[in-house]
Amino acid sequence: MNSNEMIEILSDNTNNDWLFSEADKIRHENVGDEVHLRGLIEFSNICKRQCKYCGLRSANKEVERYRILKDELLTYAQKAVKMGYRTLVLQSGEDDFYDTDKMVEIIREIKKLDVALTLSIGEKTYDEYKAFKNAGVDRYLLRIETTDKKLYGNMHPNASYENRKQCLYDLKRLGYETGTGCLVGLPNQTIESLADDILFFKELDADMVGIGPFIPHEQTPLADAKKGDFWLALKVMALIRINLPDINIPATTAMETLNPNGRIIALKSGANVVMPNVTSKEYRAKYEIYPNKICINENPEQCRGCIEGKIKAIGRTISGEKGFRQRKNNS
Ligand code: SAH
């Protein structure tokens, strides 16, 4: 699709049913009915950045900060593998405590567990990404957040849009399965820029794209901003499935925060991945990138059981594979 076609679809709600069922069909034809579960470990909520929407921004003095150190982190990883996870995702704020050596040690230990490993720890140098890759990391998640340069500048004080983009190209060049994505509903974000975001995912040849509605957090400069629209986020996600048929697309936690059935609706509108939290209760509430995060009182076993039940109830199955992108001939 070109930009105009996408803008037309995003601006008009009369064809939503068609859009969601078309995305569901393309998902079925290209990536099948299996859902890949990725076990998410949120290992540090310490962050040096100031992203205006994020509750973990360093200026927020009201969060109780934590770091999970290597040994404890490994116990979560082992537990997750025992529960059946074949991919683990390590996510954190940009916390320089975990330097390259510390990360490489953690990566090497986790890779002994025979799992695919994803990092989501922000902007690093080419050499750092290279060291992680050499240590065995398979995938990296780094959302571009928005391709509207001006909006990007407004949302990310002291950060560079060009650098974020460069990071994504570096990750691709190093052979990572590269995940990116955007927020939907940021203040002053336009429909036109959402179409540009999708074109960017295509240009990058993203292997995974996660879309989340923006949810205002009280302890940020965007406390009084309007929250993102669940259905618009879902439409962006469905368009991504139609335009990048064989990639992995998560049903995101932020979608479920805005709609109690959000992840299942997303799985029926193009998504094929879910990322349940495998960190223990004591940390979940503290990793508050946005408020009212789901499952903060659950433990990892409950999360796994709950989402498995929901997935099976819609006639889909849980994959036992690591779930790499399987390219189709046309992509
Ligand atoms: N430090 C890492 C991980 C960031 S947290 C990085 O820079 O990549 C993961 C994602 O949460 C972010 O990329 C952002 O898109 C999302 N997020 C942050 N604050 C949010 C909010 N208020 N509402 C919805 N999503 C948010």
XYZ file of C-alpha atoms and ligand atoms in Angstrom:
357
model
C 0.000 0.000 0.000
C 1.125 3.545 -0.530
C 0.879 6.304 2.012
C -2.417 7.699 0.676
C -4.156 4.351 0.842
C -3.037 3.859 4.431
C -4.069 7.366 5.435
C -7.512 6.747 3.956
C -7.927 3.509 5.901
C -6.676 5.049 9.133
C -8.972 8.065 8.833
C -12.173 6.153 8.203
C -13.771 3.615 10.518
C -16.418 2.215 8.180
C -14.178 -0.574 6.889
C -12.630 -1.662 10.174
C -14.210 -5.108 10.118
C -12.772 -5.727 6.648
C -9.349 -4.475 7.755
C -9.170 -6.704 10.838
C -10.378 -9.830 9.045
C -8.020 -9.228 6.107
C -5.086 -8.880 8.535
C -6.213 -12.065 10.311
C -6.351 -13.937 7.008
C -2.892 -12.744 5.966
C -1.551 -13.733 9.389
C -3.020 -17.221 8.983
C -1.587 -17.644 5.462
C 1.885 -16.350 6.265
C 2.742 -17.232 9.854
C 0.082 -19.808 10.654
C -2.028 -20.365 13.735
C 0.760 -20.859 16.250
C 1.306 -18.146 18.830
C 4.864 -17.575 20.016
C 5.263 -16.772 23.689
C 8.290 -14.709 24.680
C 9.143 -14.586 28.379
C 9.835 -10.988 29.386
C 12.295 -10.180 32.174
C 12.233 -6.503 33.180
C 15.595 -6.491 34.920
C 16.213 -2.807 35.711
C 13.964 0.234 35.881
C 16.890 2.644 36.174
C 17.130 4.922 33.158
C 19.297 7.856 32.192
C 16.851 9.154 29.566
C 13.997 11.643 29.709
C 11.389 10.279 27.292
C 8.438 12.515 28.103
C 5.841 9.741 28.024
C 7.692 7.173 30.104
C 7.218 6.687 33.844
C 10.793 5.430 34.179
C 12.360 8.704 32.919
C 15.187 9.692 35.224
C 13.486 12.905 36.363
C 10.723 10.849 37.998
C 11.877 10.681 41.602
C 8.781 8.836 42.792
C 9.636 5.430 41.346
C 11.377 3.003 43.609
C 14.291 1.921 41.450
C 15.645 -1.626 41.261
C 18.262 -3.691 39.523
C 18.136 -7.448 39.263
C 21.675 -8.787 39.369
C 23.038 -11.687 37.378
C 22.363 -14.584 39.733
C 18.771 -13.613 40.421
C 18.197 -12.844 36.761
C 19.390 -16.328 35.884
C 16.904 -17.886 38.291
C 14.070 -16.135 36.397
C 15.518 -17.321 33.120
C 15.772 -20.926 34.315
C 12.268 -20.856 35.706
C 10.902 -19.472 32.448
C 12.620 -22.196 30.452
C 11.122 -24.827 32.773
C 7.695 -23.318 32.104
C 8.235 -23.885 28.395
C 9.455 -20.538 27.061
C 11.755 -20.862 24.022
C 12.536 -17.135 23.818
C 13.529 -14.793 26.615
C 13.467 -11.015 26.331
C 15.650 -8.933 28.640
C 14.317 -5.400 28.906
C 15.434 -2.416 30.983
C 15.826 1.324 31.085
C 19.106 2.680 29.774
C 21.130 1.688 32.798
C 24.894 2.046 32.354
C 25.547 -0.156 35.370
C 25.194 -3.107 33.000
C 28.294 -2.417 30.912
C 29.300 -4.586 27.985
C 31.207 -7.061 30.150
C 28.321 -7.542 32.574
C 25.840 -7.985 29.728
C 28.079 -10.448 27.904
C 28.373 -12.552 31.070
C 24.590 -12.632 31.457
C 24.073 -13.399 27.762
C 26.532 -16.316 27.812
C 24.802 -17.872 30.822
C 21.331 -17.514 29.354
C 22.386 -18.919 25.993
C 23.421 -22.129 27.780
C 19.705 -22.723 28.358
C 19.039 -23.310 24.636
C 16.674 -20.392 24.133
C 16.481 -17.563 21.647
C 17.504 -14.352 23.372
C 16.215 -10.842 22.719
C 17.614 -7.667 24.236
C 15.664 -4.441 24.650
C 18.021 -2.148 26.506
C 18.049 0.946 24.338
C 20.577 2.805 22.233
C 24.112 1.421 22.278
C 27.139 1.813 20.023
C 27.810 -0.410 17.031
C 30.627 -2.103 18.947
C 28.398 -2.840 21.914
C 25.714 -4.335 19.666
C 28.451 -6.359 18.009
C 29.717 -7.686 21.339
C 26.182 -8.749 22.353
C 25.671 -10.435 18.992
C 28.968 -12.284 19.256
C 27.996 -13.452 22.732
C 24.888 -15.066 21.246
C 22.010 -12.584 21.244
C 19.520 -13.359 18.476
C 17.162 -10.412 18.444
C 16.912 -6.791 19.531
C 13.867 -4.624 20.180
C 14.160 -0.877 19.737
C 11.045 1.018 18.803
C 11.580 4.082 16.642
C 8.551 5.423 18.635
C 7.656 7.877 15.824
C 9.197 8.777 12.473
C 7.929 12.342 12.755
C 11.262 14.039 13.412
C 9.794 17.092 15.058
C 7.562 15.037 17.330
C 10.467 12.715 18.087
C 12.527 15.741 19.150
C 9.724 17.007 21.384
C 9.209 13.655 23.066
C 12.870 12.839 23.652
C 14.878 15.668 25.224
C 18.620 15.399 24.606
C 18.175 12.460 22.261
C 18.714 12.166 18.534
C 16.255 10.762 16.018
C 19.145 10.142 13.629
C 20.967 8.075 16.216
C 17.936 5.941 17.013
C 17.495 5.233 13.330
C 21.209 4.496 12.971
C 20.954 1.999 15.846
C 18.235 0.125 13.953
C 20.336 -0.009 10.785
C 23.345 -1.142 12.830
C 21.288 -3.956 14.346
C 20.105 -5.103 10.913
C 23.644 -4.965 9.562
C 24.912 -7.087 12.449
C 22.380 -9.771 11.581
C 19.977 -9.337 14.475
C 16.330 -10.154 13.998
C 15.345 -6.562 14.514
C 12.169 -5.495 16.228
C 10.899 -1.966 16.187
C 7.545 -0.205 16.444
C 5.787 2.973 17.402
C 3.486 4.541 19.916
C 0.021 5.496 18.723
C -1.685 8.562 20.143
C 1.228 10.746 21.214
C 0.196 14.401 21.565
C 0.253 16.089 18.126
C 0.940 12.856 16.274
C -0.728 12.842 12.856
C -2.320 10.036 10.837
C 0.102 10.922 8.026
C 3.053 10.232 10.295
C 1.589 6.843 11.280
C 1.534 5.910 7.588
C 5.177 7.054 7.389
C 5.981 4.842 10.384
C 4.650 1.824 8.500
C 6.652 2.739 5.385
C 9.731 3.003 7.587
C 9.172 -0.506 9.006
C 9.054 -1.763 5.461
C 12.149 0.163 4.376
C 14.092 -1.152 7.385
C 12.849 -4.672 6.647
C 11.858 -5.008 10.298
C 11.518 -8.603 11.468
C 9.161 -7.736 14.286
C 6.963 -4.697 14.885
C 5.214 -3.866 18.161
C 2.525 -1.212 18.365
C 1.253 0.254 21.594
C -1.269 2.955 22.370
C 0.226 5.827 24.356
C -0.958 5.753 27.995
C -0.342 8.938 30.009
C 1.635 8.515 33.204
C 0.965 10.867 36.116
C 4.568 11.488 37.020
C 5.578 12.673 33.543
C 5.193 15.948 31.616
C 2.389 14.255 29.630
C 0.264 13.551 32.721
C -2.694 15.516 31.331
C -2.408 14.412 27.725
C -5.173 12.413 26.082
C -4.572 8.682 25.983
C -4.115 6.837 22.684
C -7.059 5.164 21.013
C -7.125 1.378 21.246
C -8.838 0.954 17.873
C -6.466 3.261 16.042
C -3.507 1.325 17.468
C -5.179 -1.899 16.346
C -5.694 -0.489 12.857
C -2.027 0.482 12.592
C -1.125 -3.055 13.697
C -3.472 -4.630 11.130
C -1.993 -2.468 8.361
C 1.467 -3.619 9.362
C 0.414 -7.262 8.981
C -1.018 -6.517 5.527
C 2.128 -4.691 4.402
C 4.721 -6.944 6.066
C 2.948 -10.312 5.863
C 5.597 -12.669 7.265
C 6.983 -10.732 10.241
C 6.302 -11.349 13.924
C 3.775 -9.002 15.503
C 3.089 -8.980 19.241
C -0.277 -8.394 20.846
C 1.083 -5.802 23.249
C 0.473 -5.415 26.950
C -0.425 -1.733 26.464
C -3.341 -2.839 24.275
C -4.653 -5.012 27.084
C -4.276 -2.115 29.516
C -6.753 -0.089 27.438
C -9.102 -2.963 26.629
C -9.612 -5.957 28.944
C -9.629 -8.286 25.939
C -7.011 -6.316 24.017
C -4.439 -9.019 23.399
C -6.981 -11.531 22.122
C -8.546 -8.912 19.847
C -5.032 -8.158 18.571
C -4.316 -11.868 17.990
C -7.463 -11.976 15.854
C -6.422 -8.872 13.889
C -2.938 -9.786 12.699
C -0.788 -10.480 15.775
C 1.006 -13.810 16.397
C 3.184 -13.173 19.461
C 2.535 -12.516 23.166
C 5.163 -11.492 25.705
C 4.098 -12.610 29.188
C 6.031 -11.248 32.126
C 8.268 -13.778 33.867
C 9.599 -11.454 36.562
C 8.271 -11.925 40.085
C 5.598 -9.729 41.669
C 7.940 -7.579 43.712
C 9.337 -5.915 40.578
C 6.327 -5.742 38.274
C 4.623 -2.719 39.778
C 7.936 -0.866 39.826
C 8.520 -1.279 36.096
C 5.847 1.311 35.501
C 6.475 2.702 32.020
C 2.749 3.536 32.039
C 0.063 3.162 34.738
C -2.384 0.280 35.227
C -0.089 -2.278 33.682
C -1.811 -5.633 33.631
C -0.845 -8.635 35.766
C 1.158 -6.742 38.375
C -0.204 -9.016 41.096
C 0.353 -12.244 39.218
C 3.289 -14.581 39.332
C 4.943 -16.040 36.210
C 3.024 -19.334 36.407
C -0.321 -17.536 36.600
C 0.558 -15.376 33.585
C 1.524 -18.338 31.492
C -1.597 -20.309 32.439
C -3.909 -17.366 31.871
C -2.676 -16.448 28.413
C -2.418 -20.094 27.292
C -6.073 -20.614 28.198
C -7.153 -17.537 26.268
C -5.121 -18.477 23.198
C -6.492 -22.009 23.101
C -10.034 -20.702 23.551
C -9.789 -18.895 20.188
C -8.576 -22.043 18.448
C -4.900 -21.145 18.240
C -1.971 -23.198 19.541
C 1.164 -22.373 21.515
C 4.366 -22.807 19.546
C 7.102 -25.035 20.939
C 9.681 -23.464 18.605
C 11.967 -20.481 19.066
C 9.836 -18.589 16.607
C 12.247 -16.923 14.214
C 10.829 -15.044 11.257
C 10.197 -17.421 8.368
C 10.579 -15.409 5.206
C 8.146 -15.963 2.398
C 9.409 -15.765 -1.188
C 7.906 -12.397 -1.902
C 9.547 -10.559 1.003
N 14.808 1.431 27.243
C 14.341 0.530 26.210
C 12.983 -0.081 26.576
C 11.865 0.919 26.656
S 10.349 0.352 27.369
C 14.303 1.268 24.894
O 14.618 2.462 24.853
O 14.032 0.665 23.876
C 9.539 -0.316 25.974
C 8.528 0.549 25.266
O 7.507 1.003 26.139
C 9.034 1.844 24.682
O 9.727 1.614 23.483
C 7.767 2.655 24.480
O 7.268 2.537 23.153
C 6.786 2.012 25.467
N 6.253 3.017 26.406
C 6.955 3.814 27.229
N 6.135 4.670 27.891
C 4.877 4.400 27.463
C 3.587 4.952 27.761
N 3.436 5.965 28.602
N 2.514 4.427 27.127
C 2.663 3.394 26.275
N 3.842 2.835 25.961
C 4.948 3.337 26.542
